Coordinates of C-alpha atoms and ligand atoms in Angstrom, one line a residue:
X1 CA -184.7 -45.7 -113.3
X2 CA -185.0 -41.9 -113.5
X3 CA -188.8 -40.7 -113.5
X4 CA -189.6 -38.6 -116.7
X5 CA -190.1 -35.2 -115.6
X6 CA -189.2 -33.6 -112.2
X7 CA -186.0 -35.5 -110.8
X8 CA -185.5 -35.1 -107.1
X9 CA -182.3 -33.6 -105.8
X10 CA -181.7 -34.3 -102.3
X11 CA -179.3 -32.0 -100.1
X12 CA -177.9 -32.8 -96.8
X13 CA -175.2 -32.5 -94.7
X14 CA -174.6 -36.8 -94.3
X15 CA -174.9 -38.5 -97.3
X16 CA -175.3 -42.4 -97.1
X17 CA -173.6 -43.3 -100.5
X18 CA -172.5 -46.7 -100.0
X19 CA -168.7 -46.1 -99.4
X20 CA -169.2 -42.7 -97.6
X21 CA -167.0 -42.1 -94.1
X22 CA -169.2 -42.4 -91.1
X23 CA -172.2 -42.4 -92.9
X24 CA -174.8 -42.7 -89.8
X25 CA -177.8 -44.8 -91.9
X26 CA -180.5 -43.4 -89.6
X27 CA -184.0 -44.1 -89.6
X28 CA -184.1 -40.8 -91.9
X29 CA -181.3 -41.8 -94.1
X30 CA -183.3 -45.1 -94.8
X31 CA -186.3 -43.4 -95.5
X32 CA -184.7 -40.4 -97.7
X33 CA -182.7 -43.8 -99.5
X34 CA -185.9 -45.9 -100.0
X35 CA -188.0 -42.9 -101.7
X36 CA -184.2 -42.1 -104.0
X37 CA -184.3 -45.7 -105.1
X38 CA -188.2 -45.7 -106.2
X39 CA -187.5 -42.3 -108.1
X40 CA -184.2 -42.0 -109.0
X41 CA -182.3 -39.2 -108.7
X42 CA -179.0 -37.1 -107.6
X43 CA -178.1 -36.5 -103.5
X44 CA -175.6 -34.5 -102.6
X45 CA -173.4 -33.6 -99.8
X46 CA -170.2 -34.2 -97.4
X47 CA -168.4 -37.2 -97.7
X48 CA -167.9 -37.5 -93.8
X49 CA -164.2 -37.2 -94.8
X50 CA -162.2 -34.3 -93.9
X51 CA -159.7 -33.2 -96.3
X52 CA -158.1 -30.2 -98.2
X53 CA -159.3 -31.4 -101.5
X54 CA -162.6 -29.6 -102.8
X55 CA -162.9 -32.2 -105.8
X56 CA -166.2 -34.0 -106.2
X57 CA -167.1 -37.4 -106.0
X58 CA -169.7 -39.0 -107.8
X59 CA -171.1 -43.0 -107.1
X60 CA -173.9 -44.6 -108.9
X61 CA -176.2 -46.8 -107.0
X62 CA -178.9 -48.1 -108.7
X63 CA -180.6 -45.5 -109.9
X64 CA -179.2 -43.0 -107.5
X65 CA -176.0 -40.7 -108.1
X66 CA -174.4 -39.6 -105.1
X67 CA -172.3 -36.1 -105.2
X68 CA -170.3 -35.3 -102.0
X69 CA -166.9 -33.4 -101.4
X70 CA -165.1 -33.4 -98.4
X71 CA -164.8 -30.5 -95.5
X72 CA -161.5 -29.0 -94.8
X73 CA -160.4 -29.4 -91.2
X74 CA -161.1 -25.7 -90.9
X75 CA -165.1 -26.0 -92.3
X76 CA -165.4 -28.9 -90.1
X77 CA -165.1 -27.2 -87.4
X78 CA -166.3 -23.9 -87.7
X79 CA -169.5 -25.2 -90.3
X80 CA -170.4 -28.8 -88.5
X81 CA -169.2 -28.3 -84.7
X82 CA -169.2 -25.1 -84.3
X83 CA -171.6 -23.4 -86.5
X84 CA -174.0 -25.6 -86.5
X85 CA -174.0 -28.0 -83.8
X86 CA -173.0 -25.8 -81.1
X87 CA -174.6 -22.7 -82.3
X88 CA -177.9 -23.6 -84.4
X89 CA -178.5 -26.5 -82.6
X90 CA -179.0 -25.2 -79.1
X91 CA -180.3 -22.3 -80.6
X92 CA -183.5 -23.9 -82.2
X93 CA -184.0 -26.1 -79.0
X94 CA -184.6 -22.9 -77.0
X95 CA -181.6 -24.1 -75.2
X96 CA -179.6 -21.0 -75.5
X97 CA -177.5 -21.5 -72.2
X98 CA -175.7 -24.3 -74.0
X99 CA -175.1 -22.0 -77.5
X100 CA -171.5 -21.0 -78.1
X101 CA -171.3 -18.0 -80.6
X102 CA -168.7 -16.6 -82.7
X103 CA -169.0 -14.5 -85.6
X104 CA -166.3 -16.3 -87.5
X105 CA -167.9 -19.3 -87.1
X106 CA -171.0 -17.8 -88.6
X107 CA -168.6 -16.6 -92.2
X108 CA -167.3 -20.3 -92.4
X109 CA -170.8 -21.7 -92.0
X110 CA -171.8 -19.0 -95.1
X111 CA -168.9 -20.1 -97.1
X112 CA -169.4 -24.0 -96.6
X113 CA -173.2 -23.4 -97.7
X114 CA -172.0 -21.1 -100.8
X115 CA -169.2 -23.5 -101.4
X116 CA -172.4 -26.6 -101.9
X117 CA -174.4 -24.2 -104.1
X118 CA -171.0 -24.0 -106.5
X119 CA -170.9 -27.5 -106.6
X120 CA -174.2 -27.9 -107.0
X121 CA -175.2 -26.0 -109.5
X122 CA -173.7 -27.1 -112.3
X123 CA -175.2 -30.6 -111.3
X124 CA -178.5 -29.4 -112.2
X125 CA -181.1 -29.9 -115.0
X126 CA -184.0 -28.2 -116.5
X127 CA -187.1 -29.2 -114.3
X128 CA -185.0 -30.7 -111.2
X129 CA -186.7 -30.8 -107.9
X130 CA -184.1 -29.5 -104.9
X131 CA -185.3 -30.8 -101.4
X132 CA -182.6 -29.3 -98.7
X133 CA -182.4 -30.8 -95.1
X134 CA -182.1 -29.4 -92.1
X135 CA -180.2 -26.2 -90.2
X136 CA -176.8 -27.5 -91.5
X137 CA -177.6 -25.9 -95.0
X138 CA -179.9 -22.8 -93.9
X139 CA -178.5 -20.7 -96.7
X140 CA -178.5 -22.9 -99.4
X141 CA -181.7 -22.1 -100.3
X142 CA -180.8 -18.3 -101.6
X143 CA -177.2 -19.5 -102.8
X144 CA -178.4 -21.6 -105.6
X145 CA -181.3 -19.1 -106.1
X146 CA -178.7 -16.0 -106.8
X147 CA -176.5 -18.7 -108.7
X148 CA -179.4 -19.4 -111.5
X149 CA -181.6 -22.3 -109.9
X150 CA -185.0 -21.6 -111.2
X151 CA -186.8 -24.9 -110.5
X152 CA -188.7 -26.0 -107.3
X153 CA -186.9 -25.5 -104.0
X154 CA -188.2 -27.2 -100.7
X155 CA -186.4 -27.3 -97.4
X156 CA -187.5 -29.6 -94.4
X157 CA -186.1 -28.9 -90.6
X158 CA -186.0 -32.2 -88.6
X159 CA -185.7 -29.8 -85.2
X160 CA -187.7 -27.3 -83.6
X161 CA -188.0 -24.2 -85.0
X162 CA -188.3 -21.4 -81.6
X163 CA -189.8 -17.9 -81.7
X164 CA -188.6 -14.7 -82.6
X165 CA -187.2 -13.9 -79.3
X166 CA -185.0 -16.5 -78.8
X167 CA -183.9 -15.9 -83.1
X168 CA -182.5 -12.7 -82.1
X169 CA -179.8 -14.5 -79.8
X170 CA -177.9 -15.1 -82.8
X171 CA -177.6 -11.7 -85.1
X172 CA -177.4 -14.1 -88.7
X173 CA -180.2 -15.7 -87.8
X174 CA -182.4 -13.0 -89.4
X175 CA -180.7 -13.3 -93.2
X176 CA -180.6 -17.1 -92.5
X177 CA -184.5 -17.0 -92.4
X178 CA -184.2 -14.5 -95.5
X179 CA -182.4 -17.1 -97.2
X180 CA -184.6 -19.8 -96.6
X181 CA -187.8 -17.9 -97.9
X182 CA -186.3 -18.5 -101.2
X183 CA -187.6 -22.1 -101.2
X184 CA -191.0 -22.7 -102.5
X185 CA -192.3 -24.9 -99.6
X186 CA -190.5 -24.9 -96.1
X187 CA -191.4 -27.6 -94.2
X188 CA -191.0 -28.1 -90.1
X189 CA -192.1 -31.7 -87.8
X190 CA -195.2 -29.1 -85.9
X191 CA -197.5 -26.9 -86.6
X192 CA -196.5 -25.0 -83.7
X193 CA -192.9 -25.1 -85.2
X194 CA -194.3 -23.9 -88.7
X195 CA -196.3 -21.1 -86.8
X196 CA -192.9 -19.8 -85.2
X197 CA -191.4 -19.6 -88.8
X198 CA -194.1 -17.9 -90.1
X199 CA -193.8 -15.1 -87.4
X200 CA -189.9 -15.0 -88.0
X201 CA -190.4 -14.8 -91.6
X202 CA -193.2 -11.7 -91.0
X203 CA -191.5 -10.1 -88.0
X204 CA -188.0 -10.4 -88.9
X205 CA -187.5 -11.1 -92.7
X206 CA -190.2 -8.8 -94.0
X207 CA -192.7 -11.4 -95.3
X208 CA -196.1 -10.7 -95.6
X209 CA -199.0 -12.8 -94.8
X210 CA -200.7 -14.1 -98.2
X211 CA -203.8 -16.3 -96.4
X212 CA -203.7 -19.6 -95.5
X213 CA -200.2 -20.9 -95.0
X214 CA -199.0 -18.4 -97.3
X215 CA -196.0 -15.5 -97.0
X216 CA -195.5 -13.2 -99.8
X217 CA -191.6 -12.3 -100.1
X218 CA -190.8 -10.0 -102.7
X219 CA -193.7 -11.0 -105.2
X220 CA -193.1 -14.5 -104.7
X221 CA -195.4 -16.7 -102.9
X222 CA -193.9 -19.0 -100.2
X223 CA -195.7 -22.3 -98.4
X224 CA -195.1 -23.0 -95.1
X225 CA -196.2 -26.3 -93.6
X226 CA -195.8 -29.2 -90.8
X227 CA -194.8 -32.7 -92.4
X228 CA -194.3 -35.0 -89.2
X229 CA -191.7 -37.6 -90.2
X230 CA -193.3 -41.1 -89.4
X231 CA -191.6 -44.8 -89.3
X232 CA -192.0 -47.7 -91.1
X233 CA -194.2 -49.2 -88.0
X234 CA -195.1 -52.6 -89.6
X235 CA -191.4 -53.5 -90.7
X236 CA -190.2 -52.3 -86.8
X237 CA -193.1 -54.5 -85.2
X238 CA -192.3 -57.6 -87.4
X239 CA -188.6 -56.8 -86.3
X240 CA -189.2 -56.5 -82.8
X241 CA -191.1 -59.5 -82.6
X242 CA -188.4 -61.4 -84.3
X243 CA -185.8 -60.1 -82.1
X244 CA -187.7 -60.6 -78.6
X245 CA -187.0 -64.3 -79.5
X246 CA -182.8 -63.9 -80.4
X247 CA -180.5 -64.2 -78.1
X248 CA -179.6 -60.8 -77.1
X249 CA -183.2 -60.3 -76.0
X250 CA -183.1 -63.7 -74.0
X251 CA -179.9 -63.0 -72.3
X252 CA -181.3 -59.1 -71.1
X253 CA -184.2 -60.9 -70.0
X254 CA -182.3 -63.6 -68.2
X255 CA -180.0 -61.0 -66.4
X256 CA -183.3 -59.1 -65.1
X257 CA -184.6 -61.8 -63.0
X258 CA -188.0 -60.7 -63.2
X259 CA -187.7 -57.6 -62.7
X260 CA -190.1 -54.8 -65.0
X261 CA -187.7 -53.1 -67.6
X262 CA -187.5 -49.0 -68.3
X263 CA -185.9 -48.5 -71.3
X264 CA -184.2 -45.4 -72.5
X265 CA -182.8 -44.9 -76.6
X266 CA -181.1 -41.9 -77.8
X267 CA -178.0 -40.0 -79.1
X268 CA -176.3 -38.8 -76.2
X269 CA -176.9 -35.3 -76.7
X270 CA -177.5 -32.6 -74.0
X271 CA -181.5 -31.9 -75.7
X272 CA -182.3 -35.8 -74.7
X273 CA -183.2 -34.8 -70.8
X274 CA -180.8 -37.9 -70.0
X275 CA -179.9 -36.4 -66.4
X276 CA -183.2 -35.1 -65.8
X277 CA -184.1 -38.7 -66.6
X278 CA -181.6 -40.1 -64.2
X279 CA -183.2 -37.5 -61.7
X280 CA -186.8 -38.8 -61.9
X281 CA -185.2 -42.6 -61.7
X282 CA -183.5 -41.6 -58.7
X283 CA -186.6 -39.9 -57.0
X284 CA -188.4 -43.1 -57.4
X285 CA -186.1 -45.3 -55.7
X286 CA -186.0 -42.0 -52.9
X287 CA -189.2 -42.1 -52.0
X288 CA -190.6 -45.3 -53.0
X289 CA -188.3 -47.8 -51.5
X290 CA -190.5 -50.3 -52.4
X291 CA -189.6 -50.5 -56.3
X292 CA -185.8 -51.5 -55.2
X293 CA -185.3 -54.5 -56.5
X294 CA -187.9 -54.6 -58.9
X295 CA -187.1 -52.4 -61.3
X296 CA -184.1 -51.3 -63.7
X297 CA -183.4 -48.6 -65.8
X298 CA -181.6 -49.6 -69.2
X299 CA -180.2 -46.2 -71.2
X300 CA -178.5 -46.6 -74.2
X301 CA -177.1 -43.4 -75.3
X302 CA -174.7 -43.3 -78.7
X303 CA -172.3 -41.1 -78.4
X304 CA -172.5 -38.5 -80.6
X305 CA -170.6 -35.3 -81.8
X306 CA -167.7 -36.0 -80.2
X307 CA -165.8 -33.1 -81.0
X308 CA -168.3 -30.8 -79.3
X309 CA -167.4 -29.8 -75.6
X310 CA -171.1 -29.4 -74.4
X311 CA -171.7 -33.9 -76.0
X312 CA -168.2 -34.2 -73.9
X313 CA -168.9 -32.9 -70.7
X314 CA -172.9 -34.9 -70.8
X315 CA -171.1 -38.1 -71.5
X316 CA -168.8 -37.0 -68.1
X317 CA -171.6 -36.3 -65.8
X318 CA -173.9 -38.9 -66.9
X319 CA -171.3 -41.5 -65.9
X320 CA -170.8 -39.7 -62.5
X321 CA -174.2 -39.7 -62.0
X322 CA -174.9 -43.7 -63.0
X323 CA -172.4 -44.6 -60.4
X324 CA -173.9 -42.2 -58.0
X325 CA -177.2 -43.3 -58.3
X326 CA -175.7 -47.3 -58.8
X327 CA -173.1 -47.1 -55.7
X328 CA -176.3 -45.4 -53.1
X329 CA -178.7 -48.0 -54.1
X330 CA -177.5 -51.0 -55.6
X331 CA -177.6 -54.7 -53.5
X332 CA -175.2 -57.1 -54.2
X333 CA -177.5 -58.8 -56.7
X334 CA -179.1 -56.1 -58.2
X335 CA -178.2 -53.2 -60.3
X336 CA -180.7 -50.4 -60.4
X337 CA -179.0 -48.0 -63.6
X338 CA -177.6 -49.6 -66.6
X339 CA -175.8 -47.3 -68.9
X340 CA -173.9 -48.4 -72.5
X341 CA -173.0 -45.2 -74.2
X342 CA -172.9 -46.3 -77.5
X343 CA -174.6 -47.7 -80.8
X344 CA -176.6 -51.4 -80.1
X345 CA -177.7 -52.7 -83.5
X346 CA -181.5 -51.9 -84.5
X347 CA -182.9 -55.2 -84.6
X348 CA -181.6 -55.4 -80.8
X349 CA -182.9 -52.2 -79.6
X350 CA -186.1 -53.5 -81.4
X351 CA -186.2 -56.4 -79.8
X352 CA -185.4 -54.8 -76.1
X353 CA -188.4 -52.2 -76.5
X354 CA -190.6 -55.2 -77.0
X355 CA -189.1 -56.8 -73.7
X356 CA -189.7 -52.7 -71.6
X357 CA -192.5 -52.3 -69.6
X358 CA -191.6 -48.6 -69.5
X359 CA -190.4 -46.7 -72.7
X360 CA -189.0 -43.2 -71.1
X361 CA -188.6 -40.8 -74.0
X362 CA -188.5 -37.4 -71.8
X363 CA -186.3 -35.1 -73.8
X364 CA -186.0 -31.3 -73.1
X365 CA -186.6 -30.7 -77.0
X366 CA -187.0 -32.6 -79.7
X367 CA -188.2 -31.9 -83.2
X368 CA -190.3 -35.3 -83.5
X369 CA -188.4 -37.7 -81.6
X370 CA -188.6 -41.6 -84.1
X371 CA -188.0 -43.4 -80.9
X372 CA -191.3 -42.9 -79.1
X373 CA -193.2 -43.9 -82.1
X374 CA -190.3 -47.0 -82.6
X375 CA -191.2 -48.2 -78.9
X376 CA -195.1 -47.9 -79.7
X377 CA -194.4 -50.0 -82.9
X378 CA -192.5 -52.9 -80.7
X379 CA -195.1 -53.8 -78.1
X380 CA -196.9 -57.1 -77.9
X381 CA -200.3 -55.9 -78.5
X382 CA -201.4 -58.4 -75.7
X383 CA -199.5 -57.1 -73.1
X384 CA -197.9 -54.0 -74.4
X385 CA -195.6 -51.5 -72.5
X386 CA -196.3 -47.9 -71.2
X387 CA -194.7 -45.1 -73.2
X388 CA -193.4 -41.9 -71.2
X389 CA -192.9 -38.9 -73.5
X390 CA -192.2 -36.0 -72.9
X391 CA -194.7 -32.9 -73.5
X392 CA -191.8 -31.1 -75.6
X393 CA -191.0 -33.5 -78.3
X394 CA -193.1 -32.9 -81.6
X395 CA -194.6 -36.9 -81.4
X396 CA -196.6 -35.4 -78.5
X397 CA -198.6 -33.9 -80.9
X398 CA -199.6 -37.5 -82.3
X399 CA -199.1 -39.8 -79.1
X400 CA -201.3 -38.1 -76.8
X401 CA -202.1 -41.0 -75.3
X402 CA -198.8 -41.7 -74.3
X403 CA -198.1 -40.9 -70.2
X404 CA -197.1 -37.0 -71.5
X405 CA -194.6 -35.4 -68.6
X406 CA -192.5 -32.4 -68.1
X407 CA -189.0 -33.9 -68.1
X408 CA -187.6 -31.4 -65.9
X409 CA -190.1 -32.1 -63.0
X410 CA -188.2 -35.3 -61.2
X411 CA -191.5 -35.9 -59.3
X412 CA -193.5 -35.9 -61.7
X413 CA -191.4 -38.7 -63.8
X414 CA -191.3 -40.2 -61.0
X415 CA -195.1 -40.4 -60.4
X416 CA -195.5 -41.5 -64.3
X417 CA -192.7 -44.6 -63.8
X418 CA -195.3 -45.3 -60.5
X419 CA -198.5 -45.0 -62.9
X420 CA -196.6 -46.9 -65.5
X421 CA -195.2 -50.0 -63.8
X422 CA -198.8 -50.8 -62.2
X423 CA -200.9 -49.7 -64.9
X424 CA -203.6 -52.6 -65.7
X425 CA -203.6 -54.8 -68.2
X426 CA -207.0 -53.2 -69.5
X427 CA -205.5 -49.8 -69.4
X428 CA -202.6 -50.2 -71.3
X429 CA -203.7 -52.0 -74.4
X430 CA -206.4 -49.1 -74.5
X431 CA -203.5 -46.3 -74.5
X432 CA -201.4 -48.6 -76.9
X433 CA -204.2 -48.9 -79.4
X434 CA -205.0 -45.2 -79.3
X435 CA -201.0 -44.5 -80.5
X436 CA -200.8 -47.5 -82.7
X437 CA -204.3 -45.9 -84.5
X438 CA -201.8 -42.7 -84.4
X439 CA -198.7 -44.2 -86.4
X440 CA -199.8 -46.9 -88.2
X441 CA -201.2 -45.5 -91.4
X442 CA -198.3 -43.2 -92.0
X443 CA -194.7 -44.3 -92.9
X444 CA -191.6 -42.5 -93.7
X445 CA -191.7 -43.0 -97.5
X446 CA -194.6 -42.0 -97.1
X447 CA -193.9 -38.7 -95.6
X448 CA -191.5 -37.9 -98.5
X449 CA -193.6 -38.4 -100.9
X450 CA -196.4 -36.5 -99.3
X451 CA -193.4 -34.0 -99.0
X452 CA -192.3 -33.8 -102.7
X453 CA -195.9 -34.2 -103.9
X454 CA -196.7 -30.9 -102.1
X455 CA -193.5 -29.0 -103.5
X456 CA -195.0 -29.9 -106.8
X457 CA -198.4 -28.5 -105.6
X458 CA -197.1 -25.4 -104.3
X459 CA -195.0 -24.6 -107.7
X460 CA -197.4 -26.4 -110.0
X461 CA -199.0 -22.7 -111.4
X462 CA -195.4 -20.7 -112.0
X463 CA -193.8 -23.9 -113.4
X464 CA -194.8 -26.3 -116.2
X465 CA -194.5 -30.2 -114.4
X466 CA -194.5 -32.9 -116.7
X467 CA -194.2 -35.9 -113.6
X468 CA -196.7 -35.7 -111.1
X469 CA -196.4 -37.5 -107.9
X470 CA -198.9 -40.6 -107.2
X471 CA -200.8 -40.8 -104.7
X472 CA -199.0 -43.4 -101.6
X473 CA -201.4 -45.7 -99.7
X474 CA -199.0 -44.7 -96.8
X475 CA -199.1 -41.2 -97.4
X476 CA -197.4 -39.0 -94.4
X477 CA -199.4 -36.4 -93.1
X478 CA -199.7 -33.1 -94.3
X479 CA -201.0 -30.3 -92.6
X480 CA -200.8 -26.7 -94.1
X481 CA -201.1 -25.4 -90.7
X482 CA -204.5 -24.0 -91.9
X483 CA -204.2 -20.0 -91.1
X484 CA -200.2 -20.7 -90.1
X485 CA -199.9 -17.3 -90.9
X486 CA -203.5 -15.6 -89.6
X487 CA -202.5 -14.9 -86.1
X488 CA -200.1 -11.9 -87.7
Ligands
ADQ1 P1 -182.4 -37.5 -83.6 O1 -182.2 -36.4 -82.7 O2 -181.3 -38.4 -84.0 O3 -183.1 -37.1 -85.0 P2 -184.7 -39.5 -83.2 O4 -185.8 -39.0 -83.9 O5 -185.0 -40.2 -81.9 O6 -183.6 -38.4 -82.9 O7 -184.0 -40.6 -84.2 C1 -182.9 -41.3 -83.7 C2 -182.8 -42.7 -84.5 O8 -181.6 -43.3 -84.1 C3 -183.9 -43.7 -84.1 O9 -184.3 -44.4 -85.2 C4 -183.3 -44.5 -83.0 O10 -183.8 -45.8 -82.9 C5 -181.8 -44.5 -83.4 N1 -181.0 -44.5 -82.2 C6 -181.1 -43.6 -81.2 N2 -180.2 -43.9 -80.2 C7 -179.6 -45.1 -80.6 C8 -178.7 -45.9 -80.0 N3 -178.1 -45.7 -78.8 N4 -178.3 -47.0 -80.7 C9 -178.8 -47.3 -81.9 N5 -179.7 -46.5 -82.5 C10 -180.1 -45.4 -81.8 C11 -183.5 -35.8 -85.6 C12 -184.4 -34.9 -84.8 C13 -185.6 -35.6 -84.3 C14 -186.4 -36.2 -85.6 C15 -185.4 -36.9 -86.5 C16 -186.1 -37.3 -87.8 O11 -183.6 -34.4 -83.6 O12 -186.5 -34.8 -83.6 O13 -187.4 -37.1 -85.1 O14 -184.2 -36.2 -86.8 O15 -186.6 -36.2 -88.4

């Protein structure tokens, strides 16, 4: 049932309405789902179909409505590969040598974002909350300003936000920061991430600084704040423990002999560090022929974004470099790389973290990263695995006592798979209890409603509210960057 006052409008670029193509239900969607179904309310967004037709769809779902409309084959490439996933995304990693560019791919990504806040608009009521997601709808914010929305706008990024340097690679990205300052709160996974942002908005998009984690833009007063997304970590620890007894767990641990387990999860995606990863592995065996045998490296990596050349060519050399490292090392009854380039069901993967010794979560980049706090969650508390995380992914901030590496030092992954594998038993539940004190208390629900409580907090003087958000015994963090915006 529908909340009396403020009802929550969720935009983003996958919507998981129950008969939606390729929905991806990520850890995200679930979360986004589970606070939708508590509230109520309206999210909109693509289909996942790709069509000519511009026609809206609408489902009910309980007590949620889902809106989507399909792309044209046109939008979907130059908005979602293109625009987006080859140009913002590297872009906002600091990975510009991966970043394609093209104006043209710039106007459809501006027309696909206009084309929403058409849609949208009329959807909307008196008092509605909007929350945007992510760097797929960067201009949405202004387009349903200038089209008549009045109510409280937040927008969330789920990946790094980079410095002003880097911003001027791409010559929109200066109006897209314009366009996001017309939200109310923007939200980011760091403070360091906020902190960038707030430099952009000053530097670039003539903001001024109005104390605390405040920008003035034109007379209006913007927040700007890091909300680190969280997991469920209870649910995942009951489901790993459930699924280190099924049979897909059994059968890995069968095939491994005794051997210690490194495990890798993640989207195939060129910001994951996957050969870097493969690098380190391979260094160990180099110089330490002793761990032959004795070790094995699982990666699963779900192909994703098929369409895009940079996801195509990773995919290419990963498998070159698996059979490299497989045909130079391997014995006749032992394989030292396992690779399965697609989806495994949660409840396995669950179930296979519990079974690693070594979680290796080293990407390049990575706006939080849900894994490193998922393979936390798994372990047996009496004799839990070793996390490896990289220093550049935002759960760093959080599991600082996780084995923190630079993923493109091979040597020094190498040295942390050593540390790892023959860390004591003392040693490691002492790290695993510092980052299960880190996660535990904070769940993704949790996060969206600290999220939507501070929209309402940060509009709450300009704009009557009539539905205030309670207080969560899981609340997510929240962290106003305190003086985000002193440095200026
Ligand atoms: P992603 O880049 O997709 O998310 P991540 O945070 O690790 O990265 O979330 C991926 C989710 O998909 C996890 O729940 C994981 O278990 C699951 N997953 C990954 N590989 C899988 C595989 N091979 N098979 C099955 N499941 C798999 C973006 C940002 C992140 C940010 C999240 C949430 O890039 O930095 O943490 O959004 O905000």
């Amino acid at each position: 049932m529908n909340r009396p006052g403020n009802r929550l409008v969720v935009v983003s670029n996958r919507v998981p309405a129950p008969s939606a193509a390729g929905a991806q239900v990520g850890g995200l969607a679930v979360a986004l789902q589970s606070l939708m179904q508590q509230r109520g309310g309206l999210w909109f967004g693509w289909s996942g179909k790709i069509s000519d037709s511009t026609s809206l769809r609408m489902i009910e779902d309980g007590a949620v409505r889902y809106a989507t409309t399909d792309l044209t084959a046109e939008e979907h490439d130059g908005f979602y590969n293109e625009f987006s996933n080859a140009t913002l995304w590297p872009l906002l990693h600091s990975m510009p040598e991966l970043m394609t560019y093209d104006r043209r791919n710039a106007q459809v990504y501006r027309e696909v974002n206009d084309r929403f806040a058409d849609k949208l608009t009329p959807l909307l009521r008196e008092g509605d909350m909007i929350w945007v997601h992510d760097y797929h709808l960067c201009a949405l914010p202004a387009g349903l300003r200038s089209r008549g929305a009045t109510g409280p706008i937040g927008f969330f990024l789920h990946i790094p936000f980079p410095g002003p340097d880097l911003l001027a690679k791409v010559p929109e990205a200066t109006n897209l920061v314009r366009d996001l300052l017309a939200a109310d709160l923007i939200g980011f996974q760091t403070e360091n991430d906020a902190r960038n942002f707030a430099d952009a908005a000053v530097r670039l998009a003539g903001a001024e600084p109005a104390g605390g984690s405040f920008v003035l833009v034109a007379g209006r007063r913007v927040r700007i704040g890091a909300f680190p997304v969280g997991i469920e970590p209870q649910e995942f620890a009951d489901t790993a423990h459930n699924a280190w007894e099924g049979a897909s767990a059994q059968r890995l641990r069968r095939s491994l002999s005794g051997q210690a387990l490194v495990l890798g999860v993640d989207r195939l995606d060129p910001t994951k560090g996957l050969m870097q990863r493969f690098s380190g592995f391979r260094r160990l065996l180099e110089r330490s022929p002793d761990w032959r045998r004795r070790v094995t490296l699982l990666q699963i990596a779900a192909e994703s974004r098929t369409d895009v050349a940079a996801y195509r060519d990773l995919r290419q050399a990963m498998e070159q470099e698996a059979g490299n490292i497989n045909s130079g090392y391997a014995e006749p009854d032992w394989t030292p790389l396992r690779l399965i380039a697609r989806a495994v069901p949660r409840d396995t993967i669950a179930g296979y973290m519990r079974e690693a010794r070594v979680g290796l979560v080293t990407p390049l980049r990575d706006g939080m990263n849900l894994v490193a706090k998922e393979y936390i969650a798994a372990q047996n508390p009496e004799n839990p695995g070793v996390l490896i995380l990289s220093r550049f992914a935002g759960a760093a901030e959080q599991l600082t006592s996780a084995l923190l590496v630079n993923p493109y030092d091979a040597d020094e992954l190498a040295d942390s798979l050593e540390q790892a594998l023959t860390m004591d038993l003392a040693e490691r539940q002492d790290r695993w209890q510092q980052s299960w004190g880190a996660i535990k208390d904070s769940s993704a629900v949790g996060w969206g409603r600290t999220f939507v409580a501070g929209l309402l907090r940060t509009t709450a003087p300009k704009r009557a509210m009539s539905g205030g958000e309670p207080a969560t015994p899981h609340a997510g963090r929240e962290s106003f960057a305190s003086g985000v915006v002193r440095h200026l």
